[in-house]
Short mmCIF file of C-alpha atoms and ligand atoms in Angstrom, two decimals:
data_model
loop_
_atom_site.label_atom_id
_atom_site.label_comp_id
_atom_site.label_asym_id
_atom_site.label_seq_id
_atom_site.Cartn_x
_atom_site.Cartn_y
_atom_site.Cartn_z
CA MET Z 7 70.27 21.76 18.95
CA PHE Z 8 68.89 20.63 15.61
CA MET Z 9 66.96 23.41 13.94
CA HIS Z 10 64.40 22.02 11.51
CA LYS Z 11 64.32 23.89 8.20
CA VAL Z 12 61.92 26.80 8.36
CA THR Z 13 60.48 28.16 5.14
CA THR Z 14 59.30 31.73 5.52
CA LEU Z 15 56.48 33.13 3.40
CA ASN Z 16 58.94 35.23 1.43
CA GLN Z 17 61.24 32.26 0.74
CA PHE Z 18 58.20 30.23 -0.32
CA ILE Z 19 56.95 32.95 -2.65
CA VAL Z 20 60.38 33.30 -4.29
CA GLU Z 21 60.76 29.52 -4.64
CA ARG Z 22 57.31 29.27 -6.23
CA GLN Z 23 58.03 32.20 -8.53
CA ALA Z 24 61.06 30.35 -9.87
CA GLU Z 25 58.68 27.52 -10.90
CA ILE Z 26 56.47 29.83 -12.94
CA PRO Z 27 57.97 30.53 -16.37
CA GLY Z 28 58.10 34.22 -17.13
CA ALA Z 29 57.17 35.21 -13.59
CA THR Z 30 58.68 38.60 -13.13
CA GLY Z 31 58.31 39.01 -9.39
CA GLU Z 32 55.40 41.43 -9.55
CA PHE Z 33 52.95 39.03 -7.94
CA SER Z 34 55.58 38.00 -5.41
CA ARG Z 35 56.05 41.63 -4.39
CA LEU Z 36 52.29 42.04 -4.02
CA LEU Z 37 52.00 38.99 -1.77
CA HIS Z 38 55.00 40.13 0.26
CA HIS Z 39 53.17 43.36 1.07
CA VAL Z 40 50.01 41.44 2.02
CA GLY Z 41 52.21 39.62 4.54
CA ILE Z 42 53.52 42.91 5.94
CA ALA Z 43 49.99 44.28 6.36
CA ALA Z 44 48.93 41.06 8.10
CA LYS Z 45 51.77 41.46 10.61
CA LYS Z 46 50.78 45.06 11.31
CA VAL Z 47 47.12 44.09 11.86
CA HIS Z 48 48.22 41.13 14.01
CA ARG Z 49 50.09 43.56 16.26
CA GLU Z 50 47.02 45.75 16.81
CA VAL Z 51 44.51 42.88 17.12
CA ASN Z 52 46.72 41.27 19.75
CA LYS Z 53 46.89 44.30 21.96
CA ALA Z 54 43.22 45.18 21.53
CA GLY Z 55 41.75 45.73 24.95
CA LEU Z 56 45.01 47.10 26.27
CA VAL Z 57 44.95 50.27 24.23
CA ASP Z 58 42.23 52.42 22.82
CA ILE Z 59 41.99 50.45 19.58
CA LEU Z 60 38.78 48.68 20.54
CA GLY Z 61 35.24 49.84 20.14
CA ARG Z 62 33.52 51.99 17.64
CA VAL Z 63 34.81 55.00 15.83
CA GLY Z 64 31.29 56.45 15.80
CA THR Z 65 30.96 56.04 12.03
CA VAL Z 66 29.18 53.43 9.92
CA ASN Z 67 30.55 51.75 6.82
CA VAL Z 68 28.81 51.36 3.51
CA GLN Z 69 26.99 48.36 4.98
CA GLY Z 70 25.45 50.56 7.63
CA GLU Z 71 27.50 48.63 10.18
CA ASN Z 72 29.16 50.44 13.06
CA GLN Z 73 32.81 50.66 12.17
CA GLN Z 74 35.17 49.26 14.75
CA LYS Z 75 38.44 51.12 15.21
CA LEU Z 76 40.25 47.95 14.17
CA ASP Z 77 38.14 47.71 10.99
CA VAL Z 78 39.27 51.15 9.99
CA PHE Z 79 42.88 50.42 10.97
CA ALA Z 80 42.96 47.12 9.05
CA ASN Z 81 41.38 48.71 5.98
CA ALA Z 82 43.92 51.53 5.94
CA THR Z 83 46.84 49.19 6.62
CA PHE Z 84 46.09 46.75 3.80
CA MET Z 85 45.40 49.62 1.41
CA ASP Z 86 48.68 51.31 2.30
CA GLU Z 87 50.65 48.10 1.79
CA LEU Z 88 48.91 47.20 -1.48
CA ARG Z 89 49.62 50.75 -2.70
CA ALA Z 90 53.25 50.53 -1.53
CA SER Z 91 53.74 47.30 -3.50
CA GLY Z 92 53.39 49.30 -6.71
CA GLU Z 93 51.81 46.20 -8.29
CA CYS Z 94 48.17 46.90 -7.39
CA CYS Z 95 46.24 49.68 -9.12
CA GLY Z 96 43.13 49.59 -6.93
CA VAL Z 97 41.10 47.84 -4.23
CA ALA Z 98 37.46 46.94 -3.59
CA THR Z 99 36.87 46.60 0.14
CA GLU Z 100 33.93 46.00 2.44
CA GLU Z 101 34.67 49.30 4.15
CA ASN Z 102 34.28 51.48 1.04
CA GLU Z 103 31.20 51.88 -1.15
CA GLY Z 104 33.07 52.18 -4.43
CA ILE Z 105 36.43 51.00 -5.70
CA VAL Z 106 39.54 52.75 -4.36
CA VAL Z 107 41.84 53.73 -7.21
CA PHE Z 108 45.58 54.05 -6.55
CA ASP Z 109 46.34 56.80 -8.97
CA GLU Z 110 49.88 57.43 -7.82
CA GLU Z 111 52.47 57.23 -10.57
CA LEU Z 112 53.89 54.16 -8.81
CA CYS Z 113 50.64 52.19 -9.12
CA ARG Z 114 49.29 53.10 -12.52
CA GLU Z 115 51.44 50.38 -14.11
CA GLY Z 116 50.09 47.89 -11.56
CA LYS Z 117 48.69 44.80 -13.29
CA TYR Z 118 46.62 43.57 -10.36
CA VAL Z 119 43.53 44.57 -8.40
CA ALA Z 120 42.55 43.34 -4.93
CA CYS Z 121 39.16 42.67 -3.34
CA MET Z 122 39.11 42.33 0.42
CA ASP Z 123 37.30 42.22 3.70
CA PRO Z 124 40.00 43.78 5.88
CA LEU Z 125 38.67 42.55 9.20
CA ASP Z 126 35.83 40.06 8.97
CA GLY Z 127 33.95 39.27 12.15
CA SER Z 128 35.25 42.41 13.85
CA SER Z 129 32.10 42.79 15.95
CA ASN Z 130 33.47 39.81 17.89
CA ILE Z 131 36.77 41.43 18.77
CA ASP Z 132 35.79 42.84 22.14
CA ALA Z 133 34.80 39.29 23.13
CA ASN Z 134 38.26 38.06 22.09
CA VAL Z 135 36.86 35.88 19.31
CA SER Z 136 39.08 35.04 16.31
CA VAL Z 137 38.68 37.41 13.36
CA GLY Z 138 40.14 37.42 9.87
CA THR Z 139 41.22 39.29 6.77
CA ILE Z 140 39.98 37.85 3.47
CA PHE Z 141 41.59 38.79 0.13
CA SER Z 142 41.33 38.03 -3.55
CA ILE Z 143 43.73 39.08 -6.33
CA TYR Z 144 42.80 39.48 -10.02
CA ARG Z 145 44.78 40.58 -13.04
CA ARG Z 146 43.18 43.82 -14.23
CA LYS Z 147 41.24 43.67 -17.53
CA SER Z 148 41.45 47.42 -18.19
CA ALA Z 149 44.56 48.81 -19.87
CA VAL Z 150 47.69 49.07 -17.71
CA GLY Z 151 48.62 52.70 -17.24
CA GLU Z 152 45.02 53.86 -16.91
CA CYS Z 153 42.84 53.98 -13.81
CA PRO Z 154 41.08 50.67 -13.07
CA VAL Z 155 37.31 50.52 -13.49
CA GLU Z 156 34.63 48.73 -11.50
CA SER Z 157 34.44 45.81 -13.96
CA ASP Z 158 38.06 44.96 -13.03
CA PHE Z 159 36.66 44.01 -9.59
CA LEU Z 160 33.55 42.17 -10.82
CA GLN Z 161 35.33 39.31 -12.54
CA VAL Z 162 34.06 35.77 -12.15
CA GLY Z 163 35.79 33.87 -9.34
CA THR Z 164 37.60 31.45 -11.66
CA GLU Z 165 39.67 34.45 -12.83
CA GLN Z 166 41.29 34.84 -9.41
CA ILE Z 167 45.09 34.82 -9.58
CA ALA Z 168 45.32 34.22 -5.83
CA ALA Z 169 43.13 34.29 -2.75
CA GLY Z 170 43.52 33.73 0.93
CA TYR Z 171 42.83 34.81 4.44
CA VAL Z 172 44.63 35.74 7.61
CA ILE Z 173 43.17 34.30 10.81
CA TYR Z 174 43.99 36.24 13.97
CA GLY Z 175 43.30 33.50 16.51
CA SER Z 176 45.26 31.49 19.09
CA SER Z 177 48.01 32.01 16.55
CA THR Z 178 48.02 34.22 13.48
CA MET Z 179 48.06 32.30 10.20
CA LEU Z 180 48.14 33.37 6.59
CA VAL Z 181 46.52 30.80 4.28
CA TYR Z 182 46.62 31.33 0.52
CA THR Z 183 46.45 29.71 -2.88
CA ALA Z 184 47.76 30.88 -6.25
CA GLY Z 185 46.06 27.97 -8.01
CA ARG Z 186 48.69 25.37 -7.09
CA GLY Z 187 47.29 24.11 -3.78
CA VAL Z 188 46.67 25.76 -0.41
CA ASN Z 189 49.52 26.52 1.99
CA GLY Z 190 49.30 27.84 5.55
CA PHE Z 191 51.93 29.99 7.28
CA THR Z 192 51.98 30.60 11.01
CA LEU Z 193 53.41 33.86 12.35
CA ASP Z 194 56.49 33.22 14.46
CA THR Z 195 56.54 36.43 16.48
CA SER Z 196 60.05 35.66 17.76
CA ILE Z 197 61.40 36.36 14.27
CA GLY Z 198 58.47 38.33 12.87
CA GLU Z 199 58.00 35.96 9.95
CA PHE Z 200 55.16 33.82 8.61
CA CYS Z 201 56.59 30.28 8.51
CA LEU Z 202 55.22 27.37 6.45
CA SER Z 203 53.28 25.21 8.91
CA HIS Z 204 50.53 23.64 6.78
CA PRO Z 205 51.94 22.64 3.37
CA LEU Z 206 49.41 21.62 0.67
CA VAL Z 207 46.33 21.50 2.89
CA GLN Z 208 43.77 18.83 1.91
CA THR Z 209 40.25 19.05 3.34
CA PRO Z 210 38.90 15.60 4.35
CA ALA Z 211 36.22 14.48 1.87
CA ARG Z 212 33.79 14.20 4.77
CA GLY Z 213 33.82 15.35 8.36
CA ARG Z 214 31.56 15.48 11.37
CA ILE Z 215 31.15 19.21 11.85
CA TYR Z 216 28.36 21.38 10.51
CA SER Z 217 28.48 25.15 11.09
CA ILE Z 218 25.34 27.25 10.80
CA ASN Z 219 23.53 29.90 12.85
CA GLU Z 220 20.57 27.78 13.95
CA GLY Z 221 18.95 30.90 15.40
CA ASN Z 222 17.67 31.47 11.87
CA TYR Z 223 16.21 27.94 11.63
CA VAL Z 224 12.55 28.89 11.18
CA ASN Z 225 13.35 30.87 8.03
CA PHE Z 226 15.78 28.44 6.41
CA PRO Z 227 14.91 26.86 3.05
CA VAL Z 228 13.25 23.50 3.70
CA GLY Z 229 16.20 21.65 2.18
CA VAL Z 230 18.53 23.21 4.75
CA LYS Z 231 16.15 22.30 7.59
CA LYS Z 232 16.07 18.70 6.37
CA TYR Z 233 19.87 18.63 6.07
CA ILE Z 234 20.27 19.89 9.66
CA LYS Z 235 17.97 17.11 10.88
CA TYR Z 236 20.01 14.63 8.80
CA CYS Z 237 23.16 15.84 10.59
CA GLN Z 238 21.45 15.29 13.94
CA GLU Z 239 20.11 11.78 13.24
CA ILE Z 240 21.89 8.71 14.61
CA ASP Z 241 23.14 6.34 11.91
CA GLU Z 242 24.03 2.71 12.62
CA GLU Z 243 27.68 3.09 11.56
CA GLY Z 244 28.24 5.86 14.13
CA GLY Z 245 28.89 8.41 11.42
CA ARG Z 246 26.17 10.67 12.78
CA PRO Z 247 25.05 12.66 14.69
CA TYR Z 248 27.56 15.29 13.62
CA THR Z 249 28.81 18.05 15.91
CA SER Z 250 27.54 21.62 15.59
CA ARG Z 251 30.33 24.18 15.81
CA TYR Z 252 29.63 27.87 15.04
CA ILE Z 253 31.84 30.79 16.02
CA GLY Z 254 30.10 33.47 13.96
CA SER Z 255 33.36 34.50 12.31
CA LEU Z 256 33.61 33.17 8.74
CA VAL Z 257 37.39 32.75 8.62
CA ALA Z 258 37.50 30.93 11.98
CA ASP Z 259 34.55 28.67 11.14
CA TYR Z 260 35.84 27.88 7.67
CA HIS Z 261 39.46 27.32 8.74
CA ARG Z 262 38.50 24.77 11.42
CA ASN Z 263 36.31 22.85 8.98
CA MET Z 264 38.97 22.97 6.25
CA LEU Z 265 41.49 21.26 8.54
CA HIS Z 266 39.19 18.80 10.34
CA GLY Z 267 36.50 18.22 7.71
CA GLY Z 268 33.10 19.84 7.91
CA LEU Z 269 30.54 22.03 6.19
CA PHE Z 270 29.90 25.76 6.66
CA LEU Z 271 26.40 26.96 5.77
CA TYR Z 272 25.03 30.49 5.47
CA PRO Z 273 21.66 30.18 3.69
CA GLU Z 274 19.28 32.95 2.77
CA THR Z 275 17.34 34.11 5.88
CA ASN Z 276 14.59 36.61 6.65
CA ALA Z 277 17.15 39.25 7.54
CA TYR Z 278 19.30 38.40 4.49
CA PRO Z 279 17.01 37.08 1.72
CA GLU Z 280 20.01 36.96 -0.70
CA GLY Z 281 22.24 35.40 1.94
CA LYS Z 282 24.53 37.47 4.20
CA LEU Z 283 28.01 36.79 2.90
CA ARG Z 284 29.55 38.90 0.14
CA LEU Z 285 30.37 37.21 -3.16
CA VAL Z 286 33.31 39.39 -4.25
CA TYR Z 287 35.45 39.61 -1.12
CA GLU Z 288 34.24 36.79 1.15
CA CYS Z 289 32.71 33.90 -0.83
CA ASN Z 290 34.95 33.91 -3.92
CA PRO Z 291 38.28 33.89 -2.04
CA VAL Z 292 37.06 31.23 0.41
CA ALA Z 293 35.64 29.21 -2.51
CA PHE Z 294 39.02 29.31 -4.31
CA ILE Z 295 40.69 28.05 -1.13
CA ALA Z 296 37.98 25.38 -0.73
CA GLU Z 297 38.42 23.98 -4.25
CA GLN Z 298 42.22 24.15 -4.12
CA SER Z 299 42.18 22.06 -0.92
CA GLY Z 300 39.86 19.39 -2.38
CA GLY Z 301 36.61 20.84 -1.07
CA MET Z 302 33.62 22.54 -2.70
CA ALA Z 303 31.75 25.85 -2.50
CA THR Z 304 28.25 26.49 -3.81
CA ASP Z 305 25.39 28.97 -3.53
CA GLY Z 306 23.11 25.94 -3.23
CA THR Z 307 22.75 25.22 -6.92
CA ARG Z 308 25.81 26.70 -8.68
CA ARG Z 309 29.58 26.64 -8.19
CA VAL Z 310 30.44 29.89 -6.39
CA LEU Z 311 33.48 30.50 -8.61
CA GLU Z 312 31.22 30.61 -11.68
CA LEU Z 313 28.81 33.22 -10.35
CA VAL Z 314 29.09 36.48 -12.31
CA PRO Z 315 29.17 39.37 -9.77
CA GLY Z 316 26.62 42.11 -10.50
CA SER Z 317 27.81 44.56 -7.85
CA LEU Z 318 30.73 44.96 -5.43
CA HIS Z 319 28.76 44.22 -2.27
CA GLN Z 320 26.42 41.57 -3.66
CA ARG Z 321 25.38 38.90 -1.15
CA VAL Z 322 24.84 35.21 -1.97
CA PRO Z 323 23.87 32.07 -0.03
CA PHE Z 324 27.12 30.25 0.78
CA TYR Z 325 27.91 26.61 1.53
CA ALA Z 326 31.53 25.48 1.62
CA GLY Z 327 33.70 22.64 2.95
CA SER Z 328 34.15 18.88 2.59
CA ARG Z 329 33.07 17.79 -0.85
CA GLU Z 330 30.97 14.74 0.18
CA MET Z 331 29.11 16.84 2.78
CA THR Z 332 28.55 19.65 0.26
CA ARG Z 333 27.21 17.15 -2.30
CA LYS Z 334 24.85 15.65 0.30
CA LEU Z 335 23.53 19.13 1.16
CA MET Z 336 22.97 19.88 -2.53
CA GLU Z 337 20.96 16.65 -2.83
CA PHE Z 338 18.70 17.86 0.00
CA LEU Z 339 18.32 21.31 -1.57
CA GLU Z 340 17.61 19.80 -4.99
CA PHE Z 341 14.98 17.42 -3.64
CA PHE Z 342 13.23 19.46 -0.97
CA ASN Z 343 13.43 22.95 -2.44
CA ASN Z 344 11.77 21.79 -5.63
CA ILE Z 345 8.79 19.88 -4.24
P1 LIG F 407 25.55 35.70 11.93
C1 LIG F 407 30.65 38.29 10.64
O1 LIG F 407 29.81 39.40 10.92
C2 LIG F 407 30.14 37.65 9.36
O2 LIG F 407 30.20 38.54 8.30
C3 LIG F 407 30.95 36.40 9.04
O3 LIG F 407 32.26 36.49 9.47
C4 LIG F 407 30.18 35.32 9.79
O4 LIG F 407 30.29 34.04 9.18
C5 LIG F 407 28.73 35.82 9.72
O5 LIG F 407 28.79 37.23 9.55
C6 LIG F 407 27.97 35.51 11.00
O6 LIG F 407 26.66 35.99 10.81
O7 LIG F 407 24.26 36.20 11.31
O8 LIG F 407 25.51 34.21 12.16
O9 LIG F 407 26.00 36.47 13.15
#
């Protein structure tokens, strides 16, 4: 039987490293450990419901959100693997108020820091809805050998060395970019490896899907309301009306739109006047992926990757996806939000 060539994540990382002059394998080791953590979280997410890994631990995280057992497990797992890589000196995570410094001897020489949402959308888990891990890697600015400081984690998004997400859905995929395109790897559980399944992903310039929680409609900025109505109008060429698709899990909503074409919108609302999504560990990594796959990501007026983070858990309005759809939305915001 002919076996088509399978490229595992580790083979891909090593091959790519060979292309980068002076690459010393440190970043490759870091990414390898991200892959290990993703496999461990996959295992627990996929047996949730069968064992006592579901539900709340009875604690709340820094966001005041009830922590799910899987949140806590995913946070600990990714931290352990990033620490074990020896290349990361600290992590900023949704689950912890401040930065987590890896002070062990092994990590102090680490050149990288990570920002992550270890299990985004976890409130959906007991309903068997896809959830995700979102991560962002920066080169530290503080001196190697010393403890990292908060400013290492508040770098502008264009400084990202790599970013990606793991989507725990009908299959588990790891999607990442290191600035040379976006590649997707699907977990083949029969061999326990992430295998290249979506090489050099390109988001269609326009699509027919818009994703937004229309339950917040009455409080949306007028430009967003007008854009939603634009999506729903019939045009003579049959391009519209678009389809509304919203899962309520950022990674799942974004991933579908990235592959098929579409626009994800999370504007400011009454409940979240700054927007709900976090700049440092949700919007910046997704924005890096968006741009590297030919799409766009904005806070409505500015490029997300150029926003200077003021605090670890800062929220921003977030619009990301097909570039022609994003541009059209920005036209609506520009016109209607300024009249
Ligand atoms: P809403 C999940 O809680 C999350 O942080 C993102 O994954 C998702 O896009 C958003 O919130 C959904 O928020 O207000 O529509 O339920």
